[in-house]
Amino acid sequence: MGTIVVLQQMAVIAILVCIGIYLYKSGKLDEMTNAKLSAIVMDVVNPALIMSVVVSGKIQATHKEMLTAIGISAGFYAFLCVAGILFPRLLPVPAEERKFYHMMIVYTNVGFIGISVGKAVLTGNEMLYVIVCNIMYSILFYTHGVMVLGGKQRKIELRRIITPGTVMALLTLVFVWFKISLPTVISSSITYVGNATIFLSMALLGASLAKYSLRDCFREKSIWVYMFFRMLAIPCMLVLGLRFFGFSDKIVRSFCFMAAMPAANLPLIQAEKIGEDTRILSQGIMLTTLFSFIVITLFMSVL
């Protein structure tokens, strides 16, 4: 995709985020409203957006391509888990803070931002890899993620894996695998509901950013080192690795895009739930989200 096209798409996303910041600063969005809208996005419109990619007919993947997507996604997250263990040990941070950097290495915003922005800058077939990454993310976070954050005393929350988003993503893969089509009235309804995702998710992201202090983020040196490694080094290593093994440009673009995502909100929500200090996670989300617009534009323009 040309640089101008990517810049235009990312500029639209940036405007939607700014609208969210304005809505929060002006009091039109508050904590209660954000919580309710987040539930709607996560449980209704975002799952519908996942399915709308398929019912639109834009994904025409073969069985081999689907299995390849699953295999690469599994390898991608396995690499991130290893990096999440090793990289924080190189940072000059207390041992008790390493788990937060571990979480930010492994878990990025493949849902809210990955699906919404991906719909704008990726082709239909490339979105297959975004969907598979979302399934892997859900399975991994409620097993590996809760254990890393809470220690050995935390139980794996298998029931939390079964969310509307995970179910819809799995159904999407089933529809692609068996080439199932839906009646027009149903497919159109799904598409209209899914179209609400981009504005709502970006507005909520803006409202979330409005709560953080940018000045405090800039003072944390370890966050900058993390950001360079996670948002530049890892995508570059991924591109070189995939090209070394001869994967197509479509696969390289898709996984580079997913690797460039900013830190996810879910670890922050889980940390708050169990009473952990969320300062590092908040700063990581703030900085990586801001710089993701530059990083995504750069990689999508070059690849």
Coordinates of C-alpha atoms in Angstrom, one line a residue:
M1 CA 0.0 0.0 0.0
G2 CA 1.3 3.5 -0.9
T3 CA 2.6 5.8 1.7
I4 CA -0.1 8.4 1.0
V5 CA -2.9 5.9 1.3
V6 CA -1.5 4.6 4.7
L7 CA -1.1 8.2 5.9
Q8 CA -4.6 9.0 5.0
Q9 CA -6.0 5.9 6.8
M10 CA -3.9 6.6 9.9
A11 CA -4.9 10.3 9.9
V12 CA -8.5 9.2 10.0
I13 CA -7.8 7.0 13.0
A14 CA -5.9 9.8 14.7
I15 CA -8.9 12.1 14.2
L16 CA -11.2 9.6 15.8
V17 CA -8.9 9.2 18.8
C18 CA -8.8 13.0 19.2
I19 CA -12.6 13.0 19.2
G20 CA -12.5 10.5 22.0
I21 CA -10.0 12.8 23.9
Y22 CA -12.4 15.7 23.4
L23 CA -15.4 13.7 24.5
Y24 CA -13.6 12.7 27.7
K25 CA -12.2 16.2 28.5
S26 CA -15.6 17.8 27.9
G27 CA -17.4 15.3 30.2
K28 CA -19.4 13.6 27.5
L29 CA -17.6 10.4 28.3
D30 CA -16.9 9.3 31.9
E31 CA -15.7 6.2 33.6
M32 CA -19.2 4.6 33.8
T33 CA -20.0 5.4 30.2
N34 CA -16.6 4.1 29.1
A35 CA -17.1 0.8 30.9
K36 CA -20.5 0.3 29.3
L37 CA -19.3 1.2 25.8
S38 CA -16.2 -1.0 26.2
A39 CA -18.5 -3.9 27.0
I40 CA -20.6 -3.2 23.9
V41 CA -17.4 -3.0 21.8
M42 CA -15.9 -6.2 23.2
D43 CA -19.1 -8.3 23.2
V44 CA -21.1 -7.0 20.3
V45 CA -19.6 -4.7 17.6
N46 CA -16.1 -6.0 17.6
P47 CA -17.1 -9.7 17.2
A48 CA -19.5 -8.5 14.4
L49 CA -16.6 -6.7 12.7
I50 CA -14.6 -10.0 12.7
M51 CA -17.5 -11.8 11.1
S52 CA -18.2 -9.0 8.6
V53 CA -14.8 -9.5 7.1
V54 CA -15.9 -13.0 6.0
V55 CA -19.5 -12.3 5.0
S56 CA -18.3 -9.5 2.8
G57 CA -16.5 -12.1 0.7
K58 CA -13.1 -10.4 1.0
I59 CA -11.4 -13.5 2.6
Q60 CA -10.8 -16.3 0.1
A61 CA -8.3 -18.4 2.0
T62 CA -7.3 -22.0 1.2
H63 CA -7.1 -24.6 3.9
K64 CA -3.3 -24.4 3.6
E65 CA -3.3 -20.7 4.2
M66 CA -5.5 -21.1 7.3
L67 CA -3.2 -23.8 8.7
T68 CA -0.2 -21.6 7.9
A69 CA -1.8 -18.7 9.7
I70 CA -2.4 -20.8 12.8
G71 CA 1.2 -22.2 12.7
I72 CA 2.8 -18.8 12.3
S73 CA 0.6 -17.2 15.0
A74 CA 1.6 -19.9 17.5
G75 CA 5.3 -19.4 16.7
F76 CA 4.9 -15.7 16.9
Y77 CA 3.4 -15.8 20.4
A78 CA 5.9 -18.5 21.5
F79 CA 8.7 -16.1 20.5
L80 CA 7.1 -13.2 22.4
C81 CA 6.8 -15.3 25.5
V82 CA 10.5 -16.1 25.4
A83 CA 11.3 -12.4 24.7
G84 CA 9.0 -11.5 27.6
I85 CA 11.1 -13.6 30.0
L86 CA 14.6 -12.5 28.8
F87 CA 14.2 -8.8 27.8
P88 CA 13.0 -7.4 31.2
R89 CA 16.1 -8.9 32.9
L90 CA 18.2 -6.5 30.8
L91 CA 16.4 -3.5 32.1
P92 CA 17.5 -1.6 35.2
V93 CA 14.2 -2.2 37.0
P94 CA 13.4 -4.0 40.3
A95 CA 12.6 -7.7 39.9
E96 CA 9.0 -7.2 41.0
E97 CA 8.4 -4.8 38.0
R98 CA 9.7 -7.2 35.3
K99 CA 6.4 -9.0 35.0
F100 CA 4.8 -5.7 33.7
Y101 CA 7.4 -5.5 30.9
H102 CA 6.8 -9.2 30.3
M103 CA 3.1 -8.5 29.8
M104 CA 3.7 -5.5 27.5
I105 CA 6.1 -7.6 25.3
V106 CA 3.6 -10.4 24.8
Y107 CA 0.2 -8.7 24.8
T108 CA -0.5 -5.9 22.4
N109 CA -3.8 -4.3 21.2
V110 CA -4.6 -6.8 18.5
G111 CA -8.3 -6.4 19.2
F112 CA -9.4 -2.8 19.5
I113 CA -6.6 -1.4 17.3
G114 CA -5.6 -4.5 15.4
I115 CA -9.0 -5.2 13.9
S116 CA -10.1 -1.6 13.5
V117 CA -7.0 -0.3 11.9
G118 CA -6.4 -3.5 10.0
K119 CA -9.7 -3.2 8.3
A120 CA -8.5 0.1 6.9
V121 CA -4.9 -0.7 5.9
L122 CA -4.9 -4.5 5.1
T123 CA -6.6 -6.4 2.3
G124 CA -9.3 -9.0 3.0
N125 CA -7.1 -12.1 3.0
E126 CA -4.5 -10.4 5.2
M127 CA -7.3 -9.9 7.8
L128 CA -7.3 -13.7 8.3
Y129 CA -4.0 -13.4 10.1
V130 CA -5.4 -10.7 12.4
I131 CA -8.3 -12.9 13.3
V132 CA -6.1 -15.9 14.1
C133 CA -3.8 -13.7 16.2
N134 CA -6.9 -12.5 18.2
I135 CA -7.8 -16.1 19.0
M136 CA -4.2 -16.9 20.1
Y137 CA -4.2 -13.8 22.2
S138 CA -7.4 -14.7 24.1
I139 CA -6.3 -18.3 24.8
L140 CA -2.9 -17.1 25.9
F141 CA -3.9 -14.2 28.1
Y142 CA -6.3 -16.1 30.3
T143 CA -3.8 -18.9 30.9
H144 CA -0.2 -17.6 30.6
G145 CA -1.2 -13.9 31.3
V146 CA -3.0 -14.3 34.6
M147 CA -0.2 -16.6 35.8
V148 CA 2.5 -14.1 35.0
L149 CA 0.7 -11.2 36.6
G150 CA -0.6 -12.9 39.7
G151 CA 2.1 -15.5 40.4
K152 CA 1.7 -19.2 41.1
Q153 CA -1.3 -18.5 43.4
R154 CA -3.4 -17.4 40.4
K155 CA -5.6 -20.0 38.8
I156 CA -5.8 -20.3 35.1
E157 CA -9.2 -18.8 34.1
L158 CA -10.2 -21.2 31.3
R159 CA -13.8 -20.1 31.4
R160 CA -12.7 -16.5 30.5
I161 CA -11.3 -17.7 27.2
I162 CA -14.9 -18.3 26.0
T163 CA -15.8 -14.7 25.1
P164 CA -18.1 -13.4 22.3
G165 CA -14.9 -12.2 20.5
T166 CA -13.2 -15.6 20.7
V167 CA -16.4 -17.5 19.7
M168 CA -17.0 -15.2 16.7
A169 CA -13.4 -15.5 15.6
L170 CA -13.6 -19.3 15.8
L171 CA -16.9 -19.2 13.8
T172 CA -15.2 -17.0 11.3
L173 CA -12.5 -19.6 10.7
V174 CA -15.2 -22.3 10.4
F175 CA -17.0 -20.2 7.8
V176 CA -13.8 -19.6 5.8
W177 CA -12.8 -23.3 6.0
F178 CA -16.2 -24.6 4.8
K179 CA -16.9 -21.5 2.6
I180 CA -20.3 -20.9 4.3
S181 CA -22.4 -18.0 3.1
L182 CA -25.2 -16.3 4.9
P183 CA -28.5 -14.8 3.7
T184 CA -28.2 -11.1 2.6
V185 CA -30.4 -9.8 5.4
I186 CA -28.1 -11.5 8.1
S187 CA -24.8 -10.6 6.5
S188 CA -25.9 -6.9 6.0
S189 CA -27.0 -6.7 9.7
I190 CA -23.6 -8.1 10.8
T191 CA -21.8 -5.6 8.6
Y192 CA -23.8 -2.6 9.9
V193 CA -23.2 -3.6 13.5
G194 CA -19.5 -4.2 12.8
N195 CA -19.0 -0.8 11.2
A196 CA -19.6 0.8 14.5
T197 CA -16.4 -0.7 15.9
I198 CA -13.9 1.6 14.4
F199 CA -15.4 4.9 15.7
L200 CA -16.4 3.5 19.1
S201 CA -13.1 1.7 19.8
M202 CA -10.9 4.7 18.7
A203 CA -13.1 7.1 20.7
L204 CA -12.7 4.9 23.8
L205 CA -8.9 4.7 23.1
G206 CA -8.9 8.5 23.1
A207 CA -10.8 8.7 26.3
S208 CA -8.3 6.2 27.9
L209 CA -5.3 8.3 26.7
A210 CA -6.9 11.5 28.1
K211 CA -6.5 10.0 31.7
Y212 CA -2.7 9.6 31.5
S213 CA 0.0 12.1 32.1
L214 CA 2.2 12.4 29.1
R215 CA 4.9 14.2 31.0
D216 CA 5.3 11.3 33.5
C217 CA 5.6 8.8 30.6
F218 CA 8.5 10.7 29.0
R219 CA 10.5 10.6 32.2
E220 CA 10.6 6.8 32.4
K221 CA 13.8 5.7 30.6
S222 CA 13.1 2.0 30.8
I223 CA 9.7 2.5 28.9
W224 CA 11.6 4.1 26.0
V225 CA 14.0 1.1 25.8
Y226 CA 11.1 -1.3 25.9
M227 CA 9.3 0.7 23.2
F228 CA 12.3 0.6 20.9
F229 CA 12.6 -3.1 21.3
R230 CA 8.9 -4.0 21.1
M231 CA 7.8 -1.6 18.3
L232 CA 10.8 -1.5 16.1
A233 CA 13.2 -4.4 16.8
I234 CA 10.6 -7.2 17.1
P235 CA 8.8 -6.2 13.9
C236 CA 12.1 -6.0 12.0
M237 CA 13.2 -9.4 13.3
L238 CA 9.9 -10.8 12.3
V239 CA 10.1 -9.5 8.8
L240 CA 13.6 -10.8 8.3
G241 CA 12.7 -14.2 9.7
L242 CA 9.5 -14.6 7.6
R243 CA 11.3 -13.6 4.5
F244 CA 14.2 -15.9 5.3
F245 CA 11.8 -18.8 5.3
G246 CA 10.2 -17.7 2.0
F247 CA 6.8 -16.6 3.2
S248 CA 4.7 -14.4 1.0
D249 CA 4.6 -10.6 1.2
K250 CA 0.9 -10.9 2.4
I251 CA 2.0 -12.9 5.4
V252 CA 5.0 -10.6 6.1
R253 CA 2.8 -7.5 6.0
S254 CA 0.1 -9.0 8.2
F255 CA 2.4 -10.2 11.0
C256 CA 4.6 -7.1 10.8
F257 CA 1.4 -5.1 11.3
M258 CA 0.4 -7.2 14.3
A259 CA 3.9 -6.9 15.8
A260 CA 3.7 -3.1 15.6
M261 CA 0.6 -2.9 17.8
P262 CA 0.8 -0.8 21.0
A263 CA 0.6 -2.3 24.5
A264 CA -2.8 -3.8 25.3
N265 CA -5.4 -2.6 27.9
L266 CA -6.3 -6.1 29.2
P267 CA -3.1 -6.6 31.4
L268 CA -3.9 -3.2 32.9
I269 CA -7.5 -4.2 33.7
Q270 CA -6.2 -7.5 35.2
A271 CA -3.6 -5.8 37.3
E272 CA -6.2 -3.4 38.7
K273 CA -8.4 -6.3 39.5
I274 CA -5.8 -8.0 41.6
G275 CA -4.5 -4.8 43.3
E276 CA -1.2 -4.5 41.4
D277 CA 0.6 -1.2 40.7
T278 CA -0.5 -0.1 37.2
R279 CA 1.9 2.8 36.7
I280 CA 4.2 1.1 34.3
L281 CA 1.4 -0.5 32.3
S282 CA -0.4 2.9 32.0
Q283 CA 2.8 4.6 30.8
G284 CA 3.5 1.8 28.3
I285 CA 0.0 2.0 26.9
M286 CA 0.2 5.8 26.6
L287 CA 3.6 6.0 24.8
T288 CA 3.2 2.9 22.5
T289 CA -0.3 4.0 21.4
L290 CA 1.0 7.5 20.5
F291 CA 4.0 6.1 18.6
S292 CA 2.0 3.3 17.0
F293 CA 0.6 5.7 14.4
I294 CA 4.2 6.5 13.2
V295 CA 5.4 3.0 13.4
I296 CA 2.4 1.4 11.6
T297 CA 2.6 4.1 8.9
L298 CA 6.3 3.4 8.4
F299 CA 6.1 -0.4 8.2
M300 CA 2.9 -0.4 6.0
S301 CA 4.4 2.1 3.6
V302 CA 7.7 0.2 3.2
L303 CA 6.3 -3.4 3.0

